[in-house]
CSV table of C-alpha atoms in Angstrom, one decimal:
chain,number,residue,atom,x,y,z
N,1,MET,CA,-71.9,9.7,6.3
N,2,THR,CA,-74.6,8.8,8.7
N,3,LYS,CA,-77.6,11.1,9.6
N,4,LYS,CA,-76.2,11.8,13.1
N,5,GLN,CA,-72.8,12.9,11.7
N,6,LEU,CA,-74.6,15.2,9.2
N,7,LYS,CA,-76.6,16.8,12.0
N,8,ARG,CA,-73.5,17.5,14.1
N,9,LYS,CA,-71.8,19.2,11.2
N,10,ARG,CA,-74.8,21.4,10.5
N,11,ILE,CA,-75.0,22.4,14.2
N,12,GLU,CA,-71.3,23.3,14.3
N,13,ASP,CA,-71.6,25.4,11.1
N,14,ILE,CA,-74.5,27.3,12.5
N,15,ASN,CA,-72.7,28.0,15.8
N,16,LYS,CA,-69.7,29.3,13.9
N,17,GLU,CA,-71.8,31.6,11.7
N,18,ASN,CA,-73.8,33.0,14.8
N,19,ILE,CA,-70.6,33.6,16.9
N,20,PRO,CA,-67.9,34.8,14.6
N,21,ASP,CA,-66.1,37.2,17.0
N,22,MET,CA,-65.5,34.7,19.9
N,23,GLU,CA,-62.1,32.9,20.1
N,24,VAL,CA,-62.1,29.2,20.2
N,25,LEU,CA,-60.2,28.0,23.3
N,26,PRO,CA,-57.7,25.1,22.8
N,27,LEU,CA,-58.4,21.8,24.4
N,28,LYS,CA,-55.1,21.9,26.4
N,29,ARG,CA,-53.9,25.0,28.2
N,30,THR,CA,-50.3,25.8,29.0
N,31,SER,CA,-49.0,27.5,32.2
N,32,ASP,CA,-48.2,31.2,32.3
N,33,GLU,CA,-44.5,30.6,31.7
N,34,PRO,CA,-44.4,27.7,29.2
N,35,LEU,CA,-41.2,25.6,28.9
N,36,SER,CA,-39.4,25.8,25.5
N,37,LYS,CA,-39.4,22.2,24.5
N,38,LYS,CA,-36.9,21.0,21.9
N,39,VAL,CA,-37.6,17.8,20.0
N,40,LYS,CA,-34.0,17.1,19.2
N,41,TRP,CA,-31.5,15.8,21.8
N,42,ILE,CA,-28.5,18.0,21.0
N,43,ASN,CA,-26.0,17.2,23.8
N,44,ARG,CA,-25.2,13.5,23.1
N,45,GLN,CA,-23.0,12.9,26.2
N,46,ARG,CA,-23.0,9.3,27.4
N,47,VAL,CA,-20.8,8.1,30.3
N,48,LEU,CA,-19.7,4.5,30.7
N,49,VAL,CA,-19.6,3.6,34.4
N,50,PHE,CA,-18.0,0.2,35.4
N,51,ALA,CA,-15.4,-1.3,37.7
N,52,THR,CA,-12.5,-3.7,37.8
N,53,ARG,CA,-12.6,-7.0,39.7
N,54,GLY,CA,-11.6,-6.8,43.4
N,55,ILE,CA,-13.7,-3.9,44.6
N,56,SER,CA,-15.4,-4.1,48.0
N,57,TYR,CA,-19.1,-4.0,48.8
N,58,ARG,CA,-19.0,-0.3,49.8
N,59,HIS,CA,-17.3,0.7,46.6
N,60,ARG,CA,-19.9,-1.3,44.6
N,61,HIS,CA,-22.7,0.6,46.4
N,62,LEU,CA,-21.1,3.9,45.7
N,63,MET,CA,-20.9,2.9,42.0
N,64,SER,CA,-24.6,2.1,42.0
N,65,ASP,CA,-25.4,5.4,43.7
N,66,LEU,CA,-23.6,7.3,41.0
N,67,LYS,CA,-25.5,5.4,38.3
N,68,THR,CA,-28.8,6.4,39.9
N,69,LEU,CA,-27.6,10.1,39.9
N,70,MET,CA,-26.6,9.9,36.2
N,71,PRO,CA,-29.5,8.9,33.9
N,72,HIS,CA,-27.2,9.4,30.9
N,73,HIS,CA,-24.8,6.5,32.0
N,74,ARG,CA,-24.2,3.2,30.4
N,75,SER,CA,-23.1,0.1,32.4
N,76,GLU,CA,-20.6,-2.6,31.6
N,77,SER,CA,-19.6,-5.9,33.2
N,78,LYS,CA,-16.4,-6.0,35.4
N,79,MET,CA,-13.0,-5.8,33.8
N,80,GLU,CA,-10.1,-8.1,34.6
N,81,ARG,CA,-7.1,-6.5,36.3
N,82,THR,CA,-4.6,-8.1,34.0
N,83,LYS,CA,-5.9,-6.2,31.0
N,84,ASN,CA,-4.4,-2.9,29.9
N,85,LEU,CA,-6.5,0.2,30.7
N,86,GLN,CA,-6.4,1.4,27.1
N,87,ILE,CA,-8.9,-1.3,26.2
N,88,VAL,CA,-11.4,1.0,27.9
N,89,ASN,CA,-11.3,3.2,24.8
N,90,GLU,CA,-12.4,0.4,22.6
N,91,MET,CA,-15.2,-0.5,25.1
N,92,CYS,CA,-16.4,3.1,25.0
N,93,GLU,CA,-16.5,3.1,21.2
N,94,MET,CA,-18.6,-0.1,21.2
N,95,LYS,CA,-21.0,1.5,23.6
N,96,ASN,CA,-21.0,4.9,21.8
N,97,CYS,CA,-19.8,6.7,25.0
N,98,ASN,CA,-17.9,10.0,25.2
N,99,LYS,CA,-16.8,9.8,28.9
N,100,THR,CA,-15.8,7.1,31.3
N,101,ILE,CA,-15.8,6.6,35.1
N,102,LEU,CA,-13.7,3.6,36.0
N,103,PHE,CA,-13.6,2.2,39.6
N,104,GLU,CA,-10.3,0.4,40.3
N,105,GLY,CA,-10.1,-1.4,43.7
N,106,ARG,CA,-6.9,-2.7,45.4
N,107,LYS,CA,-6.5,-5.0,48.4
N,108,LYS,CA,-10.3,-4.7,49.1
N,109,ARG,CA,-9.4,-1.4,50.9
N,110,ASP,CA,-8.3,1.3,48.5
N,111,LEU,CA,-10.4,2.7,45.7
N,112,TYR,CA,-9.0,4.6,42.7
N,113,LEU,CA,-11.3,6.4,40.3
N,114,TRP,CA,-10.5,7.3,36.7
N,115,PHE,CA,-12.3,10.2,34.8
N,116,SER,CA,-11.5,10.2,31.1
N,117,ASN,CA,-12.5,11.9,27.9
N,118,ILE,CA,-12.7,9.4,25.0
N,119,PRO,CA,-10.7,9.2,22.7
N,120,ILE,CA,-8.6,12.3,22.8
N,121,GLY,CA,-8.2,12.8,26.6
N,122,PRO,CA,-7.4,14.2,29.1
N,123,SER,CA,-7.7,11.6,31.9
N,124,VAL,CA,-7.4,12.0,35.6
N,125,LYS,CA,-6.7,9.5,38.4
N,126,PHE,CA,-8.1,10.0,41.9
N,127,LEU,CA,-7.9,8.3,45.2
N,128,VAL,CA,-11.4,8.1,46.8
N,129,GLU,CA,-11.5,8.8,50.6
N,130,ASN,CA,-14.2,9.1,53.2
N,131,ILE,CA,-16.9,7.2,51.4
N,132,TYR,CA,-20.5,7.4,52.6
N,133,THR,CA,-23.3,5.9,50.5
N,134,MET,CA,-27.0,6.7,50.4
N,135,ALA,CA,-27.8,3.7,52.5
N,136,GLU,CA,-25.3,4.6,55.2
N,137,LEU,CA,-26.3,8.2,55.5
N,138,LYS,CA,-30.1,7.6,55.8
N,139,MET,CA,-30.7,11.4,55.4
N,140,THR,CA,-34.1,13.0,54.8
N,141,GLY,CA,-34.9,13.8,51.3
N,142,ASN,CA,-37.1,12.7,48.4
N,143,CYS,CA,-35.3,13.7,45.2
N,144,LEU,CA,-37.0,12.5,42.0
N,145,LYS,CA,-35.1,10.0,40.0
N,146,GLY,CA,-34.0,11.3,36.6
N,147,SER,CA,-34.2,15.0,37.5
N,148,ARG,CA,-31.4,17.3,36.2
N,149,PRO,CA,-28.9,18.7,38.8
N,150,LEU,CA,-27.4,22.1,39.3
N,151,LEU,CA,-23.6,22.1,39.6
N,152,SER,CA,-22.0,24.5,42.0
N,153,PHE,CA,-18.2,24.9,42.1
N,154,ASP,CA,-15.9,26.5,44.6
N,155,GLU,CA,-14.1,29.8,43.8
N,156,HIS,CA,-10.7,27.9,44.1
N,157,PHE,CA,-11.4,26.1,40.8
N,158,ASN,CA,-10.5,29.4,39.0
N,159,THR,CA,-7.2,30.0,40.8
N,160,LYS,CA,-5.1,27.3,39.2
N,161,LEU,CA,-4.9,25.7,35.8
N,162,HIS,CA,-5.3,22.1,36.8
N,163,TYR,CA,-8.3,22.9,38.9
N,164,SER,CA,-10.0,24.7,35.9
N,165,LEU,CA,-9.3,21.6,33.7
N,166,LEU,CA,-10.8,19.3,36.4
N,167,LYS,CA,-13.8,21.7,36.6
N,168,GLU,CA,-14.5,21.4,32.8
N,169,LEU,CA,-14.2,17.6,32.9
N,170,LEU,CA,-16.5,17.3,35.9
N,171,ILE,CA,-19.1,19.5,34.2
N,172,GLN,CA,-19.0,17.3,31.1
N,173,ILE,CA,-19.4,14.1,33.1
N,174,PHE,CA,-21.9,15.0,35.8
N,175,ASP,CA,-24.1,17.5,33.8
N,176,VAL,CA,-27.2,15.6,32.6
N,177,PRO,CA,-28.0,16.5,29.0
N,178,ASN,CA,-31.1,18.5,28.3
N,179,HIS,CA,-34.1,16.7,26.8
N,180,HIS,CA,-32.5,13.3,27.5
N,181,PRO,CA,-35.2,10.6,27.2
N,182,LYS,CA,-34.6,9.3,30.7
N,183,THR,CA,-34.6,12.7,32.4
N,184,GLN,CA,-37.3,15.0,33.9
N,185,PRO,CA,-37.6,18.6,32.6
N,186,PHE,CA,-36.7,20.4,35.9
N,187,PHE,CA,-34.0,20.9,38.4
N,188,ASP,CA,-34.5,19.1,41.8
N,189,HIS,CA,-31.0,18.8,43.4
N,190,ILE,CA,-27.5,20.3,43.5
N,191,TYR,CA,-24.1,18.8,43.3
N,192,THR,CA,-21.4,20.8,45.2
N,193,PHE,CA,-17.7,20.5,44.4
N,194,THR,CA,-15.5,22.3,47.0
N,195,ILE,CA,-11.7,22.3,47.3
N,196,LEU,CA,-10.3,21.9,50.8
N,197,ASP,CA,-6.9,20.5,51.9
N,198,ASN,CA,-5.9,19.9,48.2
N,199,ARG,CA,-8.9,17.6,47.7
N,200,ILE,CA,-12.3,17.8,46.0
N,201,TRP,CA,-15.3,17.3,48.3
N,202,PHE,CA,-18.5,16.0,46.7
N,203,ARG,CA,-22.0,16.6,48.2
N,204,ASN,CA,-25.5,16.1,46.9
N,205,PHE,CA,-28.4,18.3,48.2
N,206,GLN,CA,-32.1,18.3,47.5
N,207,ILE,CA,-33.7,21.7,46.9
N,208,LEU,CA,-36.6,22.0,49.4
N,209,THR,CA,-37.8,25.6,49.0
N,210,GLU,CA,-37.3,28.5,46.6
N,211,ASP,CA,-35.6,30.5,49.4
N,212,GLY,CA,-32.6,28.1,49.3
N,213,GLY,CA,-33.5,25.4,51.8
N,214,LEU,CA,-31.4,22.3,51.2
N,215,ALA,CA,-31.3,18.8,52.6
N,216,GLU,CA,-28.4,16.4,52.1
N,217,ILE,CA,-29.3,13.2,50.3
N,218,GLY,CA,-25.9,11.6,49.6
N,219,PRO,CA,-23.7,10.0,48.6
N,220,ARG,CA,-20.6,11.9,49.8
N,221,PHE,CA,-17.0,11.3,49.1
N,222,VAL,CA,-13.6,13.0,48.7
N,223,LEU,CA,-11.4,12.9,45.6
N,224,ASN,CA,-7.7,13.2,46.1
N,225,PRO,CA,-6.2,14.0,42.6
N,226,ILE,CA,-3.0,12.0,41.8
N,227,LYS,CA,-2.1,12.7,38.1
N,228,ILE,CA,-3.5,14.3,35.0
N,229,PHE,CA,-2.6,12.7,31.7
N,230,THR,CA,-2.8,14.1,28.2
N,231,ASP,CA,-4.4,11.1,26.5
N,232,SER,CA,-7.1,8.8,27.6
N,233,PHE,CA,-5.6,6.3,30.1
N,234,GLY,CA,-2.0,7.2,29.1
N,235,GLY,CA,0.3,9.7,27.5
N,236,GLU,CA,2.4,12.4,29.1
N,237,VAL,CA,1.8,13.6,32.7
N,238,LEU,CA,0.4,17.2,32.6
N,239,TRP,CA,0.2,17.5,36.4
N,240,ASP,CA,1.5,15.5,39.3
N,241,ASN,CA,0.3,16.0,42.9
N,242,PRO,CA,3.4,16.7,45.1
N,243,THR,CA,1.6,16.2,48.4
N,244,TYR,CA,0.1,12.8,47.5
N,245,VAL,CA,1.0,9.9,49.8
N,246,SER,CA,-0.2,6.4,48.8
N,247,PRO,CA,-2.3,4.6,51.4
N,248,VAL,CA,0.1,1.7,51.5
N,249,LYS,CA,3.0,4.0,52.5
N,250,PHE,CA,0.8,5.8,55.0
N,251,ARG,CA,-0.2,2.5,56.8
N,252,HIS,CA,3.5,1.4,56.7
N,253,SER,CA,4.5,4.7,58.5
N,254,LEU,CA,1.8,4.2,61.1
N,255,LYS,CA,3.1,0.7,61.8
N,256,LYS,CA,6.7,2.0,62.2
N,257,ASN,CA,5.5,4.6,64.7
N,258,ASN,CA,3.7,1.9,66.7
N,259,THR,CA,6.7,-0.3,66.8
N,260,GLY,CA,8.9,2.5,68.2
N,261,LYS,CA,6.6,3.1,71.2
N,262,TYR,CA,8.1,0.3,73.3
N,263,MET,CA,11.7,1.5,72.7
N,264,ASN,CA,10.7,5.1,73.5
N,265,LYS,CA,9.2,4.0,76.8
N,266,MET,CA,12.3,2.1,77.8
N,267,ASP,CA,14.5,5.0,76.9
N,268,GLN,CA,12.4,7.4,79.0
N,269,LYS,CA,12.7,5.0,82.0
N,270,ILE,CA,16.5,4.9,81.7
N,271,ILE,CA,16.7,8.7,81.4
N,272,GLN,CA,14.5,9.0,84.5
N,273,LYS,CA,16.7,6.7,86.5
N,274,VAL,CA,19.9,8.6,85.5
N,275,ASN,CA,18.5,12.0,86.2
N,276,LYS,CA,16.7,11.1,89.4
N,277,PRO,CA,18.5,12.7,92.5
N,278,LYS,CA,19.8,10.2,95.1
N,279,GLU,CA,19.0,12.4,98.1
N,280,SER,CA,15.9,14.5,98.4
N,281,TYR,CA,15.8,17.8,100.2
N,282,SER,CA,16.2,17.4,104.0
N,283,LEU,CA,13.2,19.0,105.6
N,284,ASN,CA,13.3,20.2,109.2
N,285,PRO,CA,10.1,19.1,111.1
N,286,MET,CA,10.5,22.0,113.6
N,287,ASP,CA,9.9,24.5,110.8
N,288,GLU,CA,6.2,23.9,111.0
N,289,ILE,CA,6.1,25.0,114.6
N,290,PHE,CA,7.1,28.6,113.8
N,291,LYS,CA,4.4,29.0,111.2
N,292,GLY,CA,1.4,31.1,112.3
N,293,ASP,CA,0.8,32.3,115.9
N,294,PRO,CA,3.1,30.7,118.5
N,295,LEU,CA,0.5,30.7,121.2
N,296,GLU,CA,-2.0,28.8,119.1
N,297,LYS,CA,0.6,26.3,118.1
N,298,ALA,CA,1.6,25.7,121.7
N,299,ILE,CA,-2.1,25.2,122.7
N,300,GLU,CA,-2.5,22.7,119.8
N,301,LEU,CA,0.6,20.8,120.8
N,302,GLN,CA,-0.6,20.6,124.5
N,303,GLU,CA,-4.0,19.3,123.4
N,304,LYS,CA,-2.3,16.6,121.2
N,305,GLU,CA,-0.1,15.6,124.1
N,306,THR,CA,-3.0,15.3,126.5
N,307,LYS,CA,-5.0,13.3,124.0
N,308,ASN,CA,-2.0,11.0,123.4
N,309,ILE,CA,-1.6,10.5,127.2
N,310,GLN,CA,-5.3,9.7,127.7
N,311,THR,CA,-5.3,7.2,124.9
N,312,ASN,CA,-2.2,5.5,126.3
N,313,ASP,CA,-3.7,5.3,129.8
N,314,ASN,CA,-6.9,3.8,128.4
N,315,LYS,CA,-4.9,1.2,126.5
N,316,GLN,CA,-2.9,0.3,129.6
N,317,LYS,CA,-6.1,-0.1,131.6
N,318,LYS,CA,-7.6,-2.3,129.0
N,319,LEU,CA,-4.5,-4.5,128.9
N,320,GLU,CA,-4.5,-4.8,132.8
N,321,ASN,CA,-8.2,-5.8,132.8
N,322,ARG,CA,-7.6,-8.4,130.1
N,323,ASN,CA,-4.6,-9.9,132.1
N,324,LYS,CA,-6.6,-10.0,135.3
N,325,LYS,CA,-9.5,-11.9,133.6
N,326,HIS,CA,-7.1,-14.3,132.0
N,327,LEU,CA,-5.5,-15.1,135.4
N,328,GLU,CA,-8.8,-15.6,137.0
N,329,ARG,CA,-9.8,-18.1,134.3
N,330,LYS,CA,-6.6,-20.0,134.8
N,331,ILE,CA,-7.1,-20.2,138.5
N,332,LYS,CA,-10.6,-21.5,138.2
N,333,ARG,CA,-9.5,-24.2,135.8
N,334,THR,CA,-6.7,-25.4,138.1
N,335,THR,CA,-9.0,-25.5,141.1
N,336,GLN,CA,-11.7,-27.5,139.2
N,337,LYS,CA,-9.1,-30.1,138.1
N,338,LYS,CA,-7.8,-30.5,141.8
N,339,ASN,CA,-11.3,-31.0,143.1
N,340,LYS,CA,-12.0,-33.7,140.5
N,341,LYS,CA,-8.9,-35.6,141.4
N,342,LYS,CA,-9.8,-35.5,145.2
N,343,SER,CA,-13.2,-36.8,144.5
N,344,MET,CA,-11.8,-39.7,142.5
């Protein structure tokens, strides 16, 4: 111990003896409502997010947006289409994941999305419609990356059994675990799941004020459920959507309707020709004379007759003048020719 250190210890001991009643303040002060921090990370949910080969650029951007929204995700390289989907269970076991989100693209147009609980099940297949990514929306909002979301569900999720099952699966996938090492310890945005037209509509809003002011950030998309299976990527079908129409059939029906337009037009023309009357109604032109006051009609007819007579007289005068001038020119020309011959 040096002399300086001994002096400091003596001064501290003297201060403690002189002021025994005063409380020693801590170096760090907490807020009025301190957060209860747990050291252990209890909810060990991990979601594997990846896609098959053949997805378009928009579907790839949507997948990257979902990865940014879910800090508890784990990524994987693209999977070949020829492989069986049950290989996904083994991939999840290798990555220590409990849930999966698989993006399956077809024909560079259609996007199918799988939600599955590994390894027991159930699993759900969706058709994704009306996709708008964060880059496309360009909406106002500055949500912090890694903050935990609030999940709000429509009342219709409690009306039917398959909707309640989908609600539980969505909660387990999109709910960010508490005290995750990549998360922030507060709520900054809201995920809304609403049912409309037998589809699930997803929206992402930022919380602006405590009163409830929201601003949409994105992405936004619509999930059209197709089937629910008992096991993970297989098993018996628990529920099948009776109103579902595949996009290929829908496009084929539109083409059929477009091809029948020309035939419909030709049929309508033939029907018009057949139903068209050969003789129209014979109208009497003298019926207009007896409409209104007869005296006024008579005066109008007289005025029209006088105008017609005047115009005809003017036309005749103009023609007579033109003929006279034409004759005079001819006479002059003939006289000039005769005079030239005599002079010769």
